[in-house]
Amino acid sequence: MTAPDSVAGSDLVEVTPGVYAWVQEDGSWWVNNAGAIIGEDGVILIDTCATAKRTHAFLSAVERVANGATVCVAVNTHLHGDHTHGNALLPYSAIIVAHQSTRDGILTDTVLIDTPPIWDPMPYWGIDHHRAPTVIPHGDLTLYTGEHRVQVCHPGFPAHTTGDLVAWLPSEAVLFAGDLLFHGVTPLAFMGSVDGALRSLDWMAKFPAQHVIPGHGPIVTGEDFESVLAAHDRYYRFIKDTAQRGRHDDQTPLEAARSCDLGEFAEWGDAERLVLNLHRAYCDAAGTEFDLLAAFTDTVAFNDGPLHCIA
Ligand SMILES: [Zn+2]
């Protein structure tokens, strides 16, 4: 029987005993993955969700398997609202952990109260305020619940954003990668760095993971991790090459996007993210400030209208 608070296409998957991934189809805009580690000292969450409906479904699914344990800690892998809006629905006693720039970004974010008309249909958040993380690690942080040891690590440089964290469970060989990894969905680096995103792949490859939960898309199992990383590597290099050619030919990022061939990457969801990534690559190469409004305006133009959204 389907629980009344469930969301179609969202499922809590037990990856290893006590370690769960909340996997949401189709992994497109605002539809993220999250996680829960359940032990006798309480529940450690990895991220929340974009909307109240999705976060309630996630928290209810966790509650059903938690044997009465409550959420004591939540780790935000980065600032984006698909991973953090649901912070506001966590128990007041839960501690939220994130990188300093994630906290700073959440505190200045206006998407919840002034959503730009970029998506169609517009997401209905059901949440009207942010809850920012209050615990900021400087260096790696280790969390325990029962038998589970969770290492929270930052690559040390901007990649998907300037404050990415992953959660690594060495005993279980499980890696919650946040949005440093996508699977079957176009990766994004517009609020971080294309070069950094490229570097982060080598950094992630050092975790001997058997189960990797990407920020979006299906779980990656051990033998596929390398090929998913390799596909990201090809994509980020494609972005860099396209940006370099576009700048050489005096094209805008939108013109460069329109004149390139996405090739194998056309199969990934949300292919229009090409424009956002090119904007970032142009700025990084020229040393200029990133213009978020211009980047999204161009992305909507490239897409011939607002971006498809099922949040
Ligand atoms: Zn995300």
PDB file of C-alpha atoms in Angstrom, residues 108-262:
ATOM      1  CA  THR A 108      21.118  35.563   1.521  1.00  0.00           C
ATOM      2  CA  ASP A 109      19.028  33.353  -0.770  1.00  0.00           C
ATOM      3  CA  THR A 110      15.723  34.857  -1.961  1.00  0.00           C
ATOM      4  CA  VAL A 111      14.374  32.023  -4.128  1.00  0.00           C
ATOM      5  CA  LEU A 112      11.836  30.896  -1.505  1.00  0.00           C
ATOM      6  CA  ILE A 113      10.099  34.253  -1.241  1.00  0.00           C
ATOM      7  CA  ASP A 114      10.790  35.654  -4.710  1.00  0.00           C
ATOM      8  CA  THR A 115      11.006  32.712  -7.103  1.00  0.00           C
ATOM      9  CA  PRO A 116      12.198  33.867 -10.543  1.00  0.00           C
ATOM     10  CA  PRO A 117       9.899  32.789 -13.425  1.00  0.00           C
ATOM     11  CA  ILE A 118      12.417  30.312 -14.800  1.00  0.00           C
ATOM     12  CA  TRP A 119      10.568  27.015 -14.302  1.00  0.00           C
ATOM     13  CA  ASP A 120       7.313  25.649 -15.672  1.00  0.00           C
ATOM     14  CA  PRO A 121       5.265  24.857 -13.740  1.00  0.00           C
ATOM     15  CA  MET A 122       6.655  27.026 -10.959  1.00  0.00           C
ATOM     16  CA  PRO A 123       7.613  24.938  -7.921  1.00  0.00           C
ATOM     17  CA  TYR A 124       5.241  25.192  -4.964  1.00  0.00           C
ATOM     18  CA  TRP A 125       7.588  25.204  -1.982  1.00  0.00           C
ATOM     19  CA  GLY A 126       5.106  25.084   0.914  1.00  0.00           C
ATOM     20  CA  ILE A 127       7.980  26.503   2.980  1.00  0.00           C
ATOM     21  CA  ASP A 128       8.331  30.239   3.557  1.00  0.00           C
ATOM     22  CA  HIS A 129      11.572  30.625   5.478  1.00  0.00           C
ATOM     23  CA  HIS A 130      15.096  29.275   5.548  1.00  0.00           C
ATOM     24  CA  ARG A 131      16.741  27.456   8.402  1.00  0.00           C
ATOM     25  CA  ALA A 132      20.477  27.925   8.086  1.00  0.00           C
ATOM     26  CA  PRO A 133      23.123  25.480   9.330  1.00  0.00           C
ATOM     27  CA  THR A 134      24.668  26.432  12.678  1.00  0.00           C
ATOM     28  CA  VAL A 135      27.606  24.031  12.858  1.00  0.00           C
ATOM     29  CA  ILE A 136      30.475  24.724  10.453  1.00  0.00           C
ATOM     30  CA  PRO A 137      33.351  22.246  10.214  1.00  0.00           C
ATOM     31  CA  HIS A 138      36.841  23.537   9.483  1.00  0.00           C
ATOM     32  CA  GLY A 139      38.456  20.456   8.015  1.00  0.00           C
ATOM     33  CA  ASP A 140      36.883  16.996   8.036  1.00  0.00           C
ATOM     34  CA  LEU A 141      34.214  16.181  10.589  1.00  0.00           C
ATOM     35  CA  THR A 142      33.372  12.726  11.915  1.00  0.00           C
ATOM     36  CA  LEU A 143      29.864  11.878  13.079  1.00  0.00           C
ATOM     37  CA  TYR A 144      28.766   8.670  14.791  1.00  0.00           C
ATOM     38  CA  THR A 145      25.465   6.982  15.319  1.00  0.00           C
ATOM     39  CA  GLY A 146      25.593   3.471  16.721  1.00  0.00           C
ATOM     40  CA  GLU A 147      27.984   1.443  14.562  1.00  0.00           C
ATOM     41  CA  HIS A 148      28.039   3.977  11.752  1.00  0.00           C
ATOM     42  CA  ARG A 149      30.932   6.361  11.259  1.00  0.00           C
ATOM     43  CA  VAL A 150      30.256   9.207   8.849  1.00  0.00           C
ATOM     44  CA  GLN A 151      33.098  11.384   7.591  1.00  0.00           C
ATOM     45  CA  VAL A 152      32.044  14.754   6.241  1.00  0.00           C
ATOM     46  CA  CYS A 153      34.650  16.107   3.820  1.00  0.00           C
ATOM     47  CA  HIS A 154      35.120  19.161   1.583  1.00  0.00           C
ATOM     48  CA  PRO A 155      37.350  18.956  -1.516  1.00  0.00           C
ATOM     49  CA  GLY A 156      39.141  22.170  -0.530  1.00  0.00           C
ATOM     50  CA  PHE A 157      38.205  24.180  -3.628  1.00  0.00           C
ATOM     51  CA  PRO A 158      35.047  25.366  -5.467  1.00  0.00           C
ATOM     52  CA  ALA A 159      33.425  22.747  -7.709  1.00  0.00           C
ATOM     53  CA  HIS A 160      29.612  22.427  -7.954  1.00  0.00           C
ATOM     54  CA  THR A 161      29.462  25.340  -5.499  1.00  0.00           C
ATOM     55  CA  THR A 162      32.021  26.973  -3.225  1.00  0.00           C
ATOM     56  CA  GLY A 163      30.952  24.858  -0.237  1.00  0.00           C
ATOM     57  CA  ASP A 164      30.461  21.256  -1.342  1.00  0.00           C
ATOM     58  CA  LEU A 165      30.554  18.492   1.267  1.00  0.00           C
ATOM     59  CA  VAL A 166      30.363  14.748   0.787  1.00  0.00           C
ATOM     60  CA  ALA A 167      29.496  12.163   3.439  1.00  0.00           C
ATOM     61  CA  TRP A 168      31.670   9.048   3.417  1.00  0.00           C
ATOM     62  CA  LEU A 169      30.951   5.891   5.392  1.00  0.00           C
ATOM     63  CA  PRO A 170      34.230   3.944   5.262  1.00  0.00           C
ATOM     64  CA  SER A 171      32.948   0.752   6.908  1.00  0.00           C
ATOM     65  CA  GLU A 172      30.036   0.480   4.479  1.00  0.00           C
ATOM     66  CA  ALA A 173      31.901   1.958   1.462  1.00  0.00           C
ATOM     67  CA  VAL A 174      28.985   4.328   0.856  1.00  0.00           C
ATOM     68  CA  LEU A 175      29.542   7.829  -0.529  1.00  0.00           C
ATOM     69  CA  PHE A 176      26.853  10.517  -0.495  1.00  0.00           C
ATOM     70  CA  ALA A 177      28.339  12.759  -3.176  1.00  0.00           C
ATOM     71  CA  GLY A 178      25.834  15.634  -3.177  1.00  0.00           C
ATOM     72  CA  ASP A 179      25.871  17.511  -6.467  1.00  0.00           C
ATOM     73  CA  LEU A 180      29.529  16.794  -7.127  1.00  0.00           C
ATOM     74  CA  LEU A 181      28.008  13.847  -8.978  1.00  0.00           C
ATOM     75  CA  PHE A 182      24.953  13.542 -11.228  1.00  0.00           C
ATOM     76  CA  HIS A 183      23.781  10.370 -12.932  1.00  0.00           C
ATOM     77  CA  GLY A 184      21.940  10.553 -16.228  1.00  0.00           C
ATOM     78  CA  VAL A 185      21.307  14.234 -15.564  1.00  0.00           C
ATOM     79  CA  THR A 186      23.421  17.138 -16.850  1.00  0.00           C
ATOM     80  CA  PRO A 187      25.924  18.273 -14.187  1.00  0.00           C
ATOM     81  CA  LEU A 188      26.071  21.895 -13.072  1.00  0.00           C
ATOM     82  CA  ALA A 189      29.025  24.039 -12.094  1.00  0.00           C
ATOM     83  CA  PHE A 190      27.639  27.550 -12.572  1.00  0.00           C
ATOM     84  CA  MET A 191      27.880  28.481  -8.888  1.00  0.00           C
ATOM     85  CA  GLY A 192      31.310  26.928  -8.469  1.00  0.00           C
ATOM     86  CA  SER A 193      34.031  26.333 -11.026  1.00  0.00           C
ATOM     87  CA  VAL A 194      34.312  24.171 -14.145  1.00  0.00           C
ATOM     88  CA  ASP A 195      38.012  23.571 -13.441  1.00  0.00           C
ATOM     89  CA  GLY A 196      37.188  22.776  -9.827  1.00  0.00           C
ATOM     90  CA  ALA A 197      34.395  20.420 -10.849  1.00  0.00           C
ATOM     91  CA  LEU A 198      36.926  18.647 -13.043  1.00  0.00           C
ATOM     92  CA  ARG A 199      39.405  18.417 -10.158  1.00  0.00           C
ATOM     93  CA  SER A 200      36.714  17.164  -7.814  1.00  0.00           C
ATOM     94  CA  LEU A 201      36.383  14.020  -9.930  1.00  0.00           C
ATOM     95  CA  ASP A 202      39.923  12.926  -9.058  1.00  0.00           C
ATOM     96  CA  TRP A 203      39.227  13.798  -5.442  1.00  0.00           C
ATOM     97  CA  MET A 204      36.049  11.677  -5.395  1.00  0.00           C
ATOM     98  CA  ALA A 205      37.741   8.785  -7.185  1.00  0.00           C
ATOM     99  CA  LYS A 206      39.964   8.313  -4.113  1.00  0.00           C
ATOM    100  CA  PHE A 207      36.994   7.122  -2.049  1.00  0.00           C
ATOM    101  CA  PRO A 208      36.844   3.326  -2.524  1.00  0.00           C
ATOM    102  CA  ALA A 209      33.062   3.451  -2.753  1.00  0.00           C
ATOM    103  CA  GLN A 210      30.810   0.500  -3.532  1.00  0.00           C
ATOM    104  CA  HIS A 211      27.625   2.560  -3.452  1.00  0.00           C
ATOM    105  CA  VAL A 212      27.539   6.197  -4.510  1.00  0.00           C
ATOM    106  CA  ILE A 213      24.446   8.318  -4.041  1.00  0.00           C
ATOM    107  CA  PRO A 214      24.625  11.166  -6.538  1.00  0.00           C
ATOM    108  CA  GLY A 215      22.838  14.463  -5.894  1.00  0.00           C
ATOM    109  CA  HIS A 216      20.489  13.636  -8.767  1.00  0.00           C
ATOM    110  CA  GLY A 217      19.744  10.427 -10.641  1.00  0.00           C
ATOM    111  CA  PRO A 218      19.926   6.717  -9.790  1.00  0.00           C
ATOM    112  CA  ILE A 219      22.388   5.217  -7.289  1.00  0.00           C
ATOM    113  CA  VAL A 220      25.767   4.341  -8.806  1.00  0.00           C
ATOM    114  CA  THR A 221      27.186   0.967  -7.836  1.00  0.00           C
ATOM    115  CA  GLY A 222      30.893   0.269  -7.424  1.00  0.00           C
ATOM    116  CA  GLU A 223      31.732  -0.984 -10.891  1.00  0.00           C
ATOM    117  CA  ASP A 224      29.966   1.971 -12.564  1.00  0.00           C
ATOM    118  CA  PHE A 225      31.515   4.724 -10.421  1.00  0.00           C
ATOM    119  CA  GLU A 226      34.579   5.019 -12.625  1.00  0.00           C
ATOM    120  CA  SER A 227      32.576   5.317 -15.844  1.00  0.00           C
ATOM    121  CA  VAL A 228      30.220   7.922 -14.347  1.00  0.00           C
ATOM    122  CA  LEU A 229      33.250   9.954 -13.239  1.00  0.00           C
ATOM    123  CA  ALA A 230      34.777   9.557 -16.705  1.00  0.00           C
ATOM    124  CA  ALA A 231      31.570  10.850 -18.344  1.00  0.00           C
ATOM    125  CA  HIS A 232      31.664  13.923 -16.081  1.00  0.00           C
ATOM    126  CA  ASP A 233      35.300  14.421 -17.039  1.00  0.00           C
ATOM    127  CA  ARG A 234      34.392  14.381 -20.734  1.00  0.00           C
ATOM    128  CA  TYR A 235      31.494  16.778 -20.144  1.00  0.00           C
ATOM    129  CA  TYR A 236      33.485  19.376 -18.201  1.00  0.00           C
ATOM    130  CA  ARG A 237      36.259  19.239 -20.824  1.00  0.00           C
ATOM    131  CA  PHE A 238      33.620  19.691 -23.520  1.00  0.00           C
ATOM    132  CA  ILE A 239      32.381  22.797 -21.662  1.00  0.00           C
ATOM    133  CA  LYS A 240      35.909  24.179 -21.398  1.00  0.00           C
ATOM    134  CA  ASP A 241      36.630  23.506 -25.095  1.00  0.00           C
ATOM    135  CA  THR A 242      33.318  25.015 -26.221  1.00  0.00           C
ATOM    136  CA  ALA A 243      33.938  28.102 -24.086  1.00  0.00           C
ATOM    137  CA  GLN A 244      37.460  28.479 -25.404  1.00  0.00           C
ATOM    138  CA  ARG A 245      36.277  28.209 -29.013  1.00  0.00           C
ATOM    139  CA  GLY A 246      33.357  30.565 -28.365  1.00  0.00           C
ATOM    140  CA  ARG A 247      35.576  33.209 -26.792  1.00  0.00           C
ATOM    141  CA  HIS A 248      38.039  32.883 -29.660  1.00  0.00           C
ATOM    142  CA  ASP A 249      35.205  33.375 -32.165  1.00  0.00           C
ATOM    143  CA  ASP A 250      33.727  36.325 -30.224  1.00  0.00           C
ATOM    144  CA  GLN A 251      30.536  34.418 -29.503  1.00  0.00           C
ATOM    145  CA  THR A 252      28.415  34.991 -26.430  1.00  0.00           C
ATOM    146  CA  PRO A 253      27.851  31.930 -24.221  1.00  0.00           C
ATOM    147  CA  LEU A 254      24.364  31.596 -25.758  1.00  0.00           C
ATOM    148  CA  GLU A 255      25.775  31.717 -29.295  1.00  0.00           C
ATOM    149  CA  ALA A 256      28.430  29.176 -28.370  1.00  0.00           C
ATOM    150  CA  ALA A 257      25.726  26.915 -26.919  1.00  0.00           C
ATOM    151  CA  ARG A 258      23.593  27.203 -30.050  1.00  0.00           C
ATOM    152  CA  SER A 259      26.451  26.419 -32.403  1.00  0.00           C
ATOM    153  CA  CYS A 260      27.930  23.407 -30.588  1.00  0.00           C
ATOM    154  CA  ASP A 261      26.966  19.751 -30.838  1.00  0.00           C
ATOM    155  CA  LEU A 262      26.161  18.190 -27.456  1.00  0.00           C
TER     156      LEU A 262
END
